[in-house]
Amino acid sequence: MDVLELKSILTELINASAEDQPAKISRLYHDNPKFSHAISAGLADTSNESTLCDTVQIIAELGKSEECRKSLEPCLNALAAFLRDESLSAETFHQVFRAVGNICYENDSGRGILRDVGGIPNLVGAVGKWLNVWKESVFSVDQTRMLTVSIGCLCNVIEGNVPCQTAAVTAGLIKLLSDVLAEQPHLPPSLYTLLLAALSSLTGHADFRPAILNSQLVTITLYSLQFADGLPTESTEYALDFLTDLSVTDGGLPVLATSGVVGALISVITAATVSTEEESRDLSKKAENLLVEILAHSDSLSVVTIEETNHILSAAAEWLVEECETTLSTTAALVIGNLARDKSSCDRIFEITGNIPVKLLGLLKRLAVFDQYEVTEGEAEPVNRQAQLQYALLSALKNLSVDEELRLRLVALGGVEVMVEISIGLLPQPESEIEKALIPVVAKLLTTLRMYARLNESVARLVGSRLELLQLVLRSCEVRALLAEAIGLLLVLSGYSALRPSLRGDLRKIGLMQFIIGALRRSVPEQVGALVLANALLGKKEDCSQPEEILDPFRHTDNETEDVDGGTDCDHPEDLNQSLLTALTTCLLEEKVDPAVMLNGLLLLETIAQGKNGSSLAVTLTGEIVVLIRQLQSHADERIRAAAKVLDKFL
C-alpha cells in the first residue's frame, strides 16, 4: 500500500469519523487486508515523519471503533516509544495522544499493554512537556488543543483502572494535574473539565487520597464551584465528586473546612435556588450533603471562622422558607443544628438577622398540620421527606436548647407548644404501628421535650397537658428504640409532685399499666426505668438507681443534672391488675437479677401492699417470690435488705 492509497483511506476514515459512523470505520479496516501491514510499516519508518503522522492519525481514527481497538493493541508498543521522542513535531504528538487515548478508551487489555511497555510514565512526561511549552509561550489555540487532547488521553488510560492509576501517580501525575490546574483562569472550560475528570478518577481509590489531600488541589478545584455559571455542569459535578471522595479520607474534613470549601458549596447551592435546570438541583443535593458532612465533624467545626459561620447562617436563613424545596430546608436545619453544638455559634444564631429560631419553629408548626407525609419514590427505599425535615428541625432546636438561657428564650417564642402540637401528626391510629420513618422523629421529640420539662414545673405542665403527646409516649413502648426516651420523659414529668395526680390519672386512662408491663419485658435499663416510674406515679420514688443516666447515653452533660423534685407522693394507689404483678414477679425471679431491678421491684411490691387491697398480697404472690423476699433480708446490699424486711411485714 503506497502513500497515495494510505492518504485516500485516511480521507475516508476522517469522513466516516466526522459522520460518526464507527461501523464504516471498522469495515474500511477489515475490508483492506493490507491495512494492518501498512500500519506496521508506517510506524516502523520514522525517517518520513509525514507518513508516520498519517499512519498514527489512521490508528487514531480506527480507534474510535470499538471493534478495531483489540486489533490495534500491538501498535501501543511503538506509540509508547513515540511519547518520549522529543524530535517529533507537535502535529505528530497530537495524533499519538489521540491514538493512545482512543485505543485505551474503556479497554483494560489495551491499558495493560501500555502499562507493561512503560508507556504510562512516557505519557505523563509528554503531557508535562507540552504543559511547559504552553506556560512559556503566548496563549495559543493549537497549544491549548494539544494540552486538551493529552489530558483526555490520560483520562482514557487511567479511568477505573487502578494499576494504570498507580503507575501514573508514581510518575508524578498528581503534581502534573496541580500544575495545570494552577493556570485555571486561562484554561478553557473543556480542558478544565477533563482535568477534574482525571482528579475524580484518582480520588475514587482510597490509596491516592492522602497525597491529593496534602497537595494544593483542593483549593485549586474550588474555582469550578465558585464560578460554576461559566463552566460546564460536568466540571462542577466532577469537583463535587472529587471533594466528596476526599471527605471520607482520614483528616479530610478539617482540610476541606480550612480550604474554603464551605463557601464554595454555598455558592453552588445558592445558584441552584434560582435555576430551573434539573441538573442544577442534582448538583445542589451533592453540595448540600457534603456541607452537612463537613459541619457534622467536630474537628471541622472547630476551624470554621466567625466570618464563615455568619455566611453559613445567612444562607441557611434564606433556605428556611416554605417556598424552598423540602430537602433544602432540611439541609438548612441540619447545618444550623451542627453549628449549634458550639456555644458561640448558638448565640449568633439568635442574634443574626433572619430570625432563625422563629423560622425553625414556623416550619415545624406548619408540618404539624400534615396528616399525610410526602413519600418520594425512585430510591432504594421510599424516602419520607417530611419526616426528614421534622427530624432536622428538632435536631436543631435540641442543640439550641442545651444552654438553659437559650432554652428559656425558645420557651418564650412558643417552642414547647409547637413541639407538643406535632405529636398529633406523629400519633398512629390504634390499629397501626409508629411508621419506621417517624421513629427517629419521635425519639428526637421525646428527648427534646424532656430537656424542656426539666426547666421548671410551668414548662413541664405544658409538656404533660396534651393527651395526644402522652398517648404517643405510651405507644412508644411498642418500639424498642423509643422506650428509653419515653420512660425518661415520664420520669421527669412525674418528678413534679404537683403534676403527679393529674398525670397519673391521664396515663392510667390511656394504658399506663400496659406500658409498664411491656417495659418489664425488656432489658435491664428499661426494667429499672419502668419500676422507678411506677413507684413515682403510684406512691414511692427511689433516686438511688439514677434511671435517667442509665436510659439516656446521649444526654448532654450540662448544668441540668440535679433532680427537679426528690420527694415522694404518699397517695395510696388502687390495686394493680394481675398482669402487672405477674410481670413484676417474673423479673424478680430471673436467675441473675440486676440489683437496681431488685431494689425498685421490691419497692413497687411495697407500694402495692400499701394499697387498699394490699392485705391480699400474701395470697396473690407465689411461694417462690415469698421465699425470695425472706432470703433477701440477708442480702449484701443494705437497701435491698431493708426493702425486703418492710415487705415481709405484709406477708
XYZ file of C-alpha atoms in Angstrom:
651
model
C 0.000 0.000 0.000
C 1.658 3.218 -1.179
C 1.432 6.698 0.263
C -1.429 7.731 -2.014
C -3.536 4.725 -1.007
C -2.778 5.461 2.621
C -3.892 9.070 2.268
C -7.015 8.001 0.385
C -8.024 5.636 3.171
C -7.169 8.285 5.742
C -9.534 10.699 3.983
C -12.324 8.095 4.056
C -11.651 7.404 7.729
C -11.757 11.088 8.603
C -15.047 11.477 6.728
C -16.522 8.415 8.436
C -15.336 9.740 11.787
C -16.865 13.149 11.118
C -20.154 11.447 10.267
C -19.891 9.407 13.486
C -20.024 6.052 11.651
C -17.915 3.582 13.683
C -19.288 0.658 11.647
C -17.935 2.224 8.447
C -14.553 2.772 10.114
C -14.448 -0.884 11.112
C -15.437 -2.016 7.606
C -12.688 0.083 5.979
C -10.162 -1.595 8.231
C -11.330 -5.169 7.788
C -12.006 -4.851 4.022
C -8.377 -3.935 3.339
C -6.175 -6.982 4.021
C -3.007 -4.913 3.512
C -4.101 -2.360 6.055
C -2.515 -3.984 9.076
C 0.802 -4.435 7.282
C 0.760 -0.837 6.025
C 0.191 0.454 9.565
C 3.076 -1.617 10.904
C 5.339 -0.417 8.104
C 4.296 3.193 8.617
C 5.074 3.016 12.335
C 8.457 1.458 11.636
C 9.530 4.104 9.120
C 10.380 7.049 11.337
C 12.515 8.666 8.646
C 9.432 10.103 6.936
C 7.511 11.965 9.635
C 4.722 12.957 7.260
C 3.889 9.304 6.573
C 4.347 8.484 10.245
C 1.910 11.236 11.221
C -0.654 9.985 8.681
C -0.250 6.425 9.936
C -0.772 7.439 13.552
C -3.792 9.515 12.551
C -5.258 6.448 10.828
C -4.763 4.490 14.059
C -6.461 7.304 15.982
C -9.467 7.278 13.628
C -9.701 3.475 13.692
C -9.527 3.548 17.491
C -12.890 5.278 17.583
C -14.435 1.960 16.590
C -14.759 -0.474 19.480
C -14.394 -3.387 17.024
C -10.956 -2.157 15.908
C -9.373 -1.455 19.282
C -8.337 -5.027 20.010
C -6.601 -5.325 16.623
C -4.773 -2.060 17.208
C -3.311 -3.009 20.597
C 0.022 -4.194 19.047
C 0.575 -0.580 17.943
C 0.829 0.577 21.554
C 4.465 -0.509 21.859
C 5.553 1.876 19.094
C 3.174 4.615 20.245
C 4.602 4.421 23.783
C 8.086 4.988 22.360
C 6.907 7.996 20.333
C 5.674 9.645 23.548
C 9.263 10.161 24.695
C 10.635 11.169 21.273
C 11.162 14.917 21.584
C 12.181 15.200 17.916
C 8.620 14.648 16.697
C 6.514 17.587 15.587
C 3.580 18.949 17.533
C 1.117 17.525 14.981
C 2.576 14.028 15.276
C 2.445 14.251 19.073
C -1.148 15.387 18.777
C -2.027 12.269 16.752
C -0.068 9.993 19.119
C -2.095 11.271 22.084
C -5.296 10.683 20.108
C -4.271 7.175 19.054
C -3.264 6.039 22.546
C -6.369 7.569 24.111
C -8.752 6.017 21.584
C -7.229 2.512 21.791
C -7.332 2.592 25.617
C -10.844 4.022 25.885
C -12.841 1.538 28.018
C -10.252 -1.112 27.048
C -8.435 -2.616 30.034
C -6.393 -5.033 27.937
C -5.008 -2.127 25.910
C -4.311 -0.189 29.113
C -2.454 -3.200 30.487
C -0.245 -3.406 27.391
C 0.565 0.299 27.589
C 1.486 -0.077 31.254
C 3.621 -3.180 30.620
C 5.702 -1.474 27.908
C 6.376 1.530 30.136
C 4.054 3.823 28.245
C 2.384 5.475 31.226
C 5.475 7.315 32.561
C 6.153 8.375 28.965
C 2.598 9.687 28.697
C 2.813 11.680 31.944
C 6.180 13.073 30.861
C 4.871 14.074 27.425
C 1.902 15.892 28.946
C 4.291 17.707 31.283
C 6.448 18.735 28.337
C 3.556 20.310 26.467
C 2.358 21.977 29.648
C 5.708 23.728 29.947
C 5.551 24.766 26.292
C 2.060 26.135 26.864
C 3.054 28.067 30.004
C 6.175 29.627 28.482
C 4.568 30.990 25.322
C 1.837 33.389 24.314
C -1.639 31.860 24.551
C -2.142 29.638 21.515
C -5.250 27.795 20.412
C -3.104 24.990 18.981
C -1.159 24.568 22.198
C -4.336 24.535 24.257
C -5.761 21.927 21.889
C -2.625 19.826 22.400
C -2.970 20.032 26.173
C -6.664 19.159 25.986
C -6.007 16.090 23.811
C -3.143 14.932 26.043
C -5.182 15.233 29.249
C -8.071 13.455 27.513
C -5.664 10.660 26.620
C -4.598 10.404 30.270
C -8.222 10.199 31.386
C -8.941 7.359 28.942
C -5.903 5.434 30.176
C -6.475 5.711 33.949
C -10.284 5.788 34.205
C -11.337 2.986 36.558
C -8.012 1.134 36.209
C -6.099 1.104 39.495
C -2.822 -0.387 38.140
C -2.657 2.342 35.491
C -3.592 4.984 38.056
C -0.820 3.730 40.337
C 1.718 3.900 37.515
C 0.587 7.418 36.618
C 0.698 8.662 40.223
C 4.164 7.142 40.637
C 5.233 9.023 37.501
C 4.098 12.347 39.024
C 0.516 12.696 37.809
C -0.737 14.475 40.937
C 1.874 17.226 40.643
C 1.195 17.455 36.917
C -2.541 17.966 37.452
C -1.819 20.509 40.164
C 0.496 22.431 37.814
C -2.082 22.503 35.035
C -4.942 23.481 37.318
C -2.815 26.259 38.797
C -3.312 28.034 35.452
C -7.082 27.945 35.997
C -8.023 31.480 34.855
C -6.521 30.735 31.437
C -7.931 27.246 30.972
C -10.755 26.714 28.503
C -13.819 25.005 30.037
C -13.320 21.752 28.098
C -9.767 21.343 29.401
C -10.776 22.230 32.941
C -13.493 19.575 32.825
C -11.016 16.915 31.663
C -8.621 17.782 34.471
C -11.376 17.452 37.052
C -12.412 14.135 35.495
C -8.853 12.851 35.943
C -8.821 14.020 39.562
C -12.200 12.471 40.277
C -10.955 9.198 38.806
C -7.952 9.173 41.153
C -9.900 10.001 44.314
C -12.191 7.072 43.604
C -9.395 4.917 45.041
C -8.520 5.370 48.714
C -4.758 4.889 48.256
C -4.337 8.123 46.298
C -6.435 10.393 48.500
C -3.837 11.279 51.173
C -1.356 12.560 48.567
C -4.070 14.583 46.843
C -5.300 15.919 50.180
C -1.819 17.196 51.014
C -1.460 18.965 47.666
C -2.953 22.299 46.641
C -5.566 20.589 44.514
C -8.405 21.119 46.996
C -8.033 24.902 46.920
C -7.462 24.983 43.162
C -10.565 22.889 42.480
C -12.819 25.391 44.244
C -12.643 27.557 41.132
C -15.170 25.297 39.443
C -17.602 25.712 42.345
C -17.226 29.447 42.824
C -17.627 30.180 39.119
C -19.933 27.319 38.227
C -22.107 29.503 35.989
C -19.276 29.923 33.480
C -18.286 26.262 33.336
C -19.957 23.106 32.022
C -22.125 21.218 34.508
C -19.689 18.310 34.280
C -16.942 20.461 35.819
C -18.963 21.168 38.929
C -20.066 17.546 39.170
C -16.506 16.230 38.921
C -15.341 18.769 41.507
C -18.086 17.746 43.940
C -17.308 14.053 43.434
C -13.621 14.809 43.999
C -14.282 16.679 47.255
C -16.788 14.073 48.453
C -14.219 11.305 47.981
C -11.673 13.320 49.955
C -14.178 13.868 52.768
C -14.048 10.167 53.717
C -10.244 10.225 53.987
C -8.707 10.340 57.462
C -8.279 14.004 58.308
C -10.089 15.021 55.142
C -12.958 17.002 56.623
C -10.839 19.524 58.570
C -8.688 20.090 55.479
C -11.797 20.802 53.434
C -13.114 23.116 56.144
C -9.922 25.196 56.146
C -9.648 25.353 52.351
C -12.679 27.496 51.649
C -14.850 24.571 50.570
C -17.769 25.651 52.763
C -18.187 28.982 50.984
C -17.846 27.334 47.579
C -20.536 24.782 48.410
C -22.882 27.559 49.485
C -22.286 29.209 46.096
C -23.371 26.025 44.300
C -26.472 25.633 46.473
C -27.467 29.281 46.169
C -27.077 29.199 42.380
C -29.383 26.188 42.213
C -32.155 28.010 44.091
C -32.643 30.397 41.162
C -32.148 27.807 38.426
C -34.894 25.824 36.727
C -32.485 23.175 35.436
C -32.818 19.696 36.928
C -29.041 19.272 36.670
C -28.528 22.269 38.954
C -30.764 20.700 41.568
C -28.795 17.438 41.385
C -25.554 19.347 41.888
C -27.092 21.221 44.792
C -28.002 17.953 46.524
C -24.399 16.781 46.269
C -23.184 20.101 47.646
C -25.763 20.013 50.451
C -24.728 16.513 51.530
C -21.068 17.493 51.604
C -21.757 20.718 53.520
C -23.683 18.835 56.209
C -20.946 16.191 56.399
C -18.203 18.791 56.896
C -20.073 20.657 59.637
C -21.076 17.436 61.405
C -17.413 16.699 62.141
C -16.229 18.265 65.394
C -12.693 18.872 64.074
C -14.134 20.704 61.083
C -16.442 22.781 63.237
C -13.520 23.971 65.334
C -11.721 25.509 62.334
C -14.694 27.301 60.760
C -14.124 31.042 61.161
C -16.621 33.553 62.536
C -16.992 35.070 59.069
C -17.721 31.647 57.576
C -20.215 30.892 60.344
C -22.070 34.133 59.639
C -22.041 33.337 55.912
C -23.436 29.859 56.547
C -26.153 31.129 58.878
C -27.207 33.891 56.498
C -27.545 31.358 53.685
C -29.371 28.853 55.901
C -31.850 31.530 56.961
C -32.685 32.073 53.281
C -33.266 28.344 52.784
C -35.641 28.033 55.757
C -38.716 29.191 53.879
C -41.830 27.418 52.700
C -41.043 28.210 49.065
C -37.800 26.217 49.184
C -37.758 22.509 48.474
C -38.141 20.249 51.492
C -34.629 18.860 51.006
C -33.066 22.336 51.029
C -34.901 23.310 54.207
C -33.721 20.017 55.708
C -30.145 20.896 54.793
C -30.542 24.326 56.390
C -31.849 22.806 59.623
C -29.049 20.220 59.749
C -26.430 22.901 59.128
C -27.880 25.073 61.895
C -28.059 22.082 64.224
C -24.416 21.235 63.621
C -23.277 24.816 64.196
C -25.413 24.974 67.340
C -23.117 22.454 69.006
C -20.782 25.397 69.566
C -21.937 27.858 72.250
C -20.687 30.972 70.460
C -22.445 29.852 67.282
C -25.645 29.327 69.283
C -25.554 32.938 70.403
C -25.049 34.133 66.825
C -27.975 32.011 65.647
C -30.229 34.049 67.945
C -28.613 37.354 67.054
C -28.096 37.131 63.283
C -30.681 38.737 61.037
C -33.131 36.274 59.591
C -34.896 35.153 62.791
C -33.577 31.613 62.510
C -35.226 30.255 65.718
C -38.576 31.717 64.635
C -38.198 30.155 61.189
C -37.310 26.764 62.674
C -40.418 26.819 64.844
C -42.557 28.162 61.998
C -41.610 25.312 59.678
C -42.113 22.761 62.438
C -45.549 24.186 63.219
C -46.536 24.031 59.555
C -45.590 20.353 59.454
C -47.756 19.650 62.494
C -50.948 20.050 60.455
C -49.998 17.417 57.871
C -51.837 14.131 58.210
C -50.220 12.601 55.138
C -46.465 12.566 54.757
C -44.836 13.037 51.382
C -43.019 9.866 50.326
C -40.591 10.156 47.427
C -40.256 7.148 45.142
C -37.358 6.251 42.880
C -34.747 5.491 45.542
C -33.602 2.230 47.135
C -36.438 2.691 49.636
C -39.231 5.260 49.720
C -37.986 8.394 51.466
C -40.249 10.371 53.765
C -39.033 13.904 53.058
C -41.346 15.491 55.602
C -40.088 13.160 58.322
C -36.505 14.034 57.416
C -37.322 17.727 57.715
C -39.055 17.251 61.061
C -36.048 15.359 62.376
C -33.640 18.047 61.180
C -35.736 20.845 62.712
C -35.991 19.042 66.037
C -32.248 18.312 65.993
C -31.511 21.999 65.508
C -33.910 23.014 68.282
C -32.458 20.400 70.629
C -28.901 21.626 70.102
C -30.037 25.224 70.548
C -31.631 24.181 73.838
C -28.549 22.859 75.615
C -27.928 26.230 77.239
C -30.661 26.953 79.793
C -30.850 30.657 78.979
C -31.369 29.959 75.284
C -33.897 27.271 76.145
C -35.934 29.822 78.052
C -35.807 32.132 75.037
C -37.253 29.342 72.893
C -39.968 28.779 75.503
C -40.869 32.458 75.203
C -41.152 32.004 71.419
C -43.736 29.252 71.940
C -41.334 26.429 71.186
C -42.819 23.974 73.679
C -46.358 24.413 72.347
C -45.152 23.812 68.785
C -43.260 20.646 69.719
C -46.207 19.311 71.698
C -48.525 20.119 68.785
C -46.655 17.940 66.295
C -47.344 14.859 68.424
C -50.833 14.825 66.864
C -49.447 14.049 63.421
C -46.979 11.509 64.792
C -49.547 9.516 66.778
C -50.517 6.356 64.833
C -54.044 5.024 64.579
C -54.965 2.492 67.306
C -54.609 -0.447 64.911
C -51.351 0.813 63.378
C -47.731 0.991 64.484
C -45.461 4.025 64.523
C -44.072 4.332 60.992
C -40.450 3.310 60.587
C -39.585 6.680 59.032
C -41.086 8.509 62.029
C -39.224 6.598 64.750
C -36.174 8.944 64.705
C -38.545 11.936 64.743
C -40.425 10.644 67.783
C -37.157 9.844 69.570
C -35.822 13.356 68.953
C -39.129 14.911 70.047
C -39.222 12.995 73.337
C -35.577 13.778 74.099
C -36.023 17.480 73.407
C -39.235 17.767 75.399
C -37.561 16.072 78.346
C -34.874 18.781 78.293
C -37.592 21.430 78.409
C -39.669 19.679 81.073
C -36.625 19.690 83.315
C -36.608 23.520 83.314
C -39.458 24.107 85.761
C -42.945 22.984 86.717
C -44.642 25.505 84.444
C -42.903 24.181 81.339
C -43.415 20.586 82.458
C -47.137 21.285 82.779
C -47.172 22.492 79.155
C -45.472 19.282 78.072
C -47.710 16.957 80.059
C -51.014 18.681 79.331
C -51.572 17.292 75.829
C -53.256 13.875 75.863
C -52.091 13.072 72.318
C -48.481 13.504 73.402
C -48.987 11.204 76.387
C -50.604 8.657 74.075
C -47.593 8.879 71.760
C -45.294 8.368 74.742
C -47.125 5.222 75.828
C -47.330 3.880 72.274
C -43.541 4.161 72.159
C -43.422 1.016 74.287
C -44.070 -0.887 71.043
C -40.716 0.265 69.602
C -37.544 -0.791 71.389
C -35.622 2.253 70.127
C -38.178 4.645 71.680
C -38.870 3.048 75.041
C -35.935 4.563 76.911
C -36.784 8.062 75.650
C -40.433 7.616 76.640
C -39.562 6.471 80.153
C -37.069 9.315 80.521
C -39.691 11.947 79.697
C -42.280 10.413 82.041
C -39.724 10.264 84.849
C -39.072 13.995 84.554
C -42.789 14.818 84.473
C -43.521 12.568 87.447
C -40.774 14.314 89.397
C -43.103 17.287 89.977
C -45.392 16.376 92.883
C -47.997 18.960 91.845
C -48.339 17.342 88.416
C -48.354 13.763 89.624
C -52.076 13.279 90.405
C -53.341 14.531 87.041
C -50.513 12.812 85.175
C -51.268 9.539 86.937
C -54.959 9.820 86.101
C -54.381 10.632 82.433
C -51.809 7.895 81.962
C -53.885 5.185 83.628
C -56.794 6.003 81.319
C -54.691 5.523 78.188
C -52.642 2.440 79.058
C -50.032 3.087 81.757
C -50.233 -0.487 83.055
C -49.647 -1.974 79.606
C -46.708 0.407 79.145
C -45.043 -0.672 82.393
C -45.698 -4.351 81.703
C -44.167 -4.022 78.246
C -41.088 -2.288 79.668
C -40.623 -5.021 82.289
C -40.181 -7.497 79.438
C -37.259 -5.539 78.000
C -33.629 -5.234 79.107
C -32.317 -4.009 82.465
C -32.279 -0.227 81.786
C -35.905 -0.288 80.610
C -36.922 -2.500 83.555
C -35.302 -0.135 86.050
C -36.857 2.905 84.409
C -40.325 1.346 84.384
C -40.087 0.362 88.050
C -38.871 3.801 89.138
C -41.664 5.363 87.074
C -44.295 3.091 88.602
C -43.092 3.953 92.092
C -43.018 7.669 91.277
C -46.549 7.670 89.894
C -48.067 5.189 92.299
C -46.509 6.175 95.562
C -42.759 5.759 96.048
C -39.832 7.251 94.138
C -36.309 5.888 94.672
C -33.447 8.008 93.305
C -30.600 5.601 94.028
C -30.701 3.824 90.675
C -30.178 7.029 88.640
C -32.579 5.789 85.940
C -32.148 8.685 83.511
C -28.401 8.209 83.305
C -28.962 4.514 82.575
C -31.626 5.180 79.988
C -30.092 8.115 78.137
C -26.491 7.650 76.972
C -26.869 10.724 74.719
C -27.819 13.130 77.475
C -25.915 16.436 77.407
C -23.550 16.884 80.338
C -24.576 20.424 81.206
C -25.832 22.205 84.296
C -29.135 20.301 84.380
C -28.036 17.213 86.248
C -29.938 17.681 89.508
C -33.362 16.206 90.094
C -36.237 18.662 89.993
C -38.145 17.037 92.777
C -36.704 14.377 95.064
C -39.785 13.941 97.270
C -42.283 11.077 97.321
C -46.028 11.024 96.919
C -47.675 9.054 99.695
C -51.031 8.614 97.978
C -52.142 5.012 98.222
C -52.970 3.671 94.760
C -55.742 1.315 93.894
C -54.992 -2.370 93.415
C -52.919 -3.072 90.276
C -54.034 -5.729 87.857
C -52.726 -9.257 87.963
C -50.772 -8.882 84.710
C -48.535 -6.223 86.221
C -47.943 -8.310 89.314
C -47.077 -11.328 87.184
C -44.635 -9.337 85.048
C -43.037 -7.872 88.157
C -42.534 -11.173 89.961
C -41.178 -12.733 86.756
C -38.460 -10.062 86.684
C -37.547 -10.655 90.305
C -37.328 -14.431 89.895
C -34.901 -14.369 86.974
C -31.629 -16.234 87.507
C -29.417 -13.129 87.564
C -31.315 -10.032 88.631
C -29.690 -6.613 88.434
C -29.549 -5.019 91.914
C -31.356 -1.902 90.657
C -34.181 -4.063 89.279
C -34.379 -5.988 92.543
C -34.487 -2.875 94.736
C -37.053 -0.980 92.687
C -39.126 -4.142 92.213
C -39.326 -4.655 95.962
C -40.307 -1.013 96.410
C -43.112 -1.450 93.883
C -44.352 -4.547 95.719
C -44.365 -2.442 98.877
C -46.391 0.220 97.035
C -48.897 -2.450 96.009
C -49.044 -3.740 99.574
C -49.897 -0.239 100.813
C -52.917 -0.092 98.510
C -56.437 -0.677 99.702
C -56.263 -4.323 98.611
C -52.706 -4.777 99.808
C -53.751 -7.183 102.529
C -54.350 -9.848 99.867
C -50.783 -9.617 98.569
C -49.590 -12.644 100.514
C -52.337 -14.741 98.919
C -51.604 -13.411 95.431
C -47.846 -13.932 95.463
C -46.412 -17.330 94.587
C -44.430 -19.340 97.074
C -41.224 -18.704 95.140
C -41.414 -14.934 95.494
C -42.265 -15.192 99.193
C -39.193 -17.379 99.731
C -37.096 -14.899 97.736
C -38.276 -11.944 99.822
C -37.268 -13.713 103.022
C -33.887 -14.689 101.580
C -33.240 -11.084 100.550
C -33.405 -9.983 104.186
C -29.779 -11.138 104.407
C -28.694 -9.585 101.066
C -25.332 -7.764 100.899
C -26.987 -4.509 99.792
C -28.393 -2.703 102.814
C -31.159 -1.033 100.786
C -32.385 -4.369 99.419
C -32.294 -5.893 102.937
C -34.355 -3.014 104.301
C -36.914 -3.185 101.488
C -37.305 -6.953 101.921
C -37.844 -6.597 105.668
C -40.520 -3.938 105.176
C -42.254 -6.076 102.569
C -42.138 -9.159 104.781
C -44.436 -7.413 107.247
C -47.218 -7.526 104.665
C -46.767 -11.240 104.108
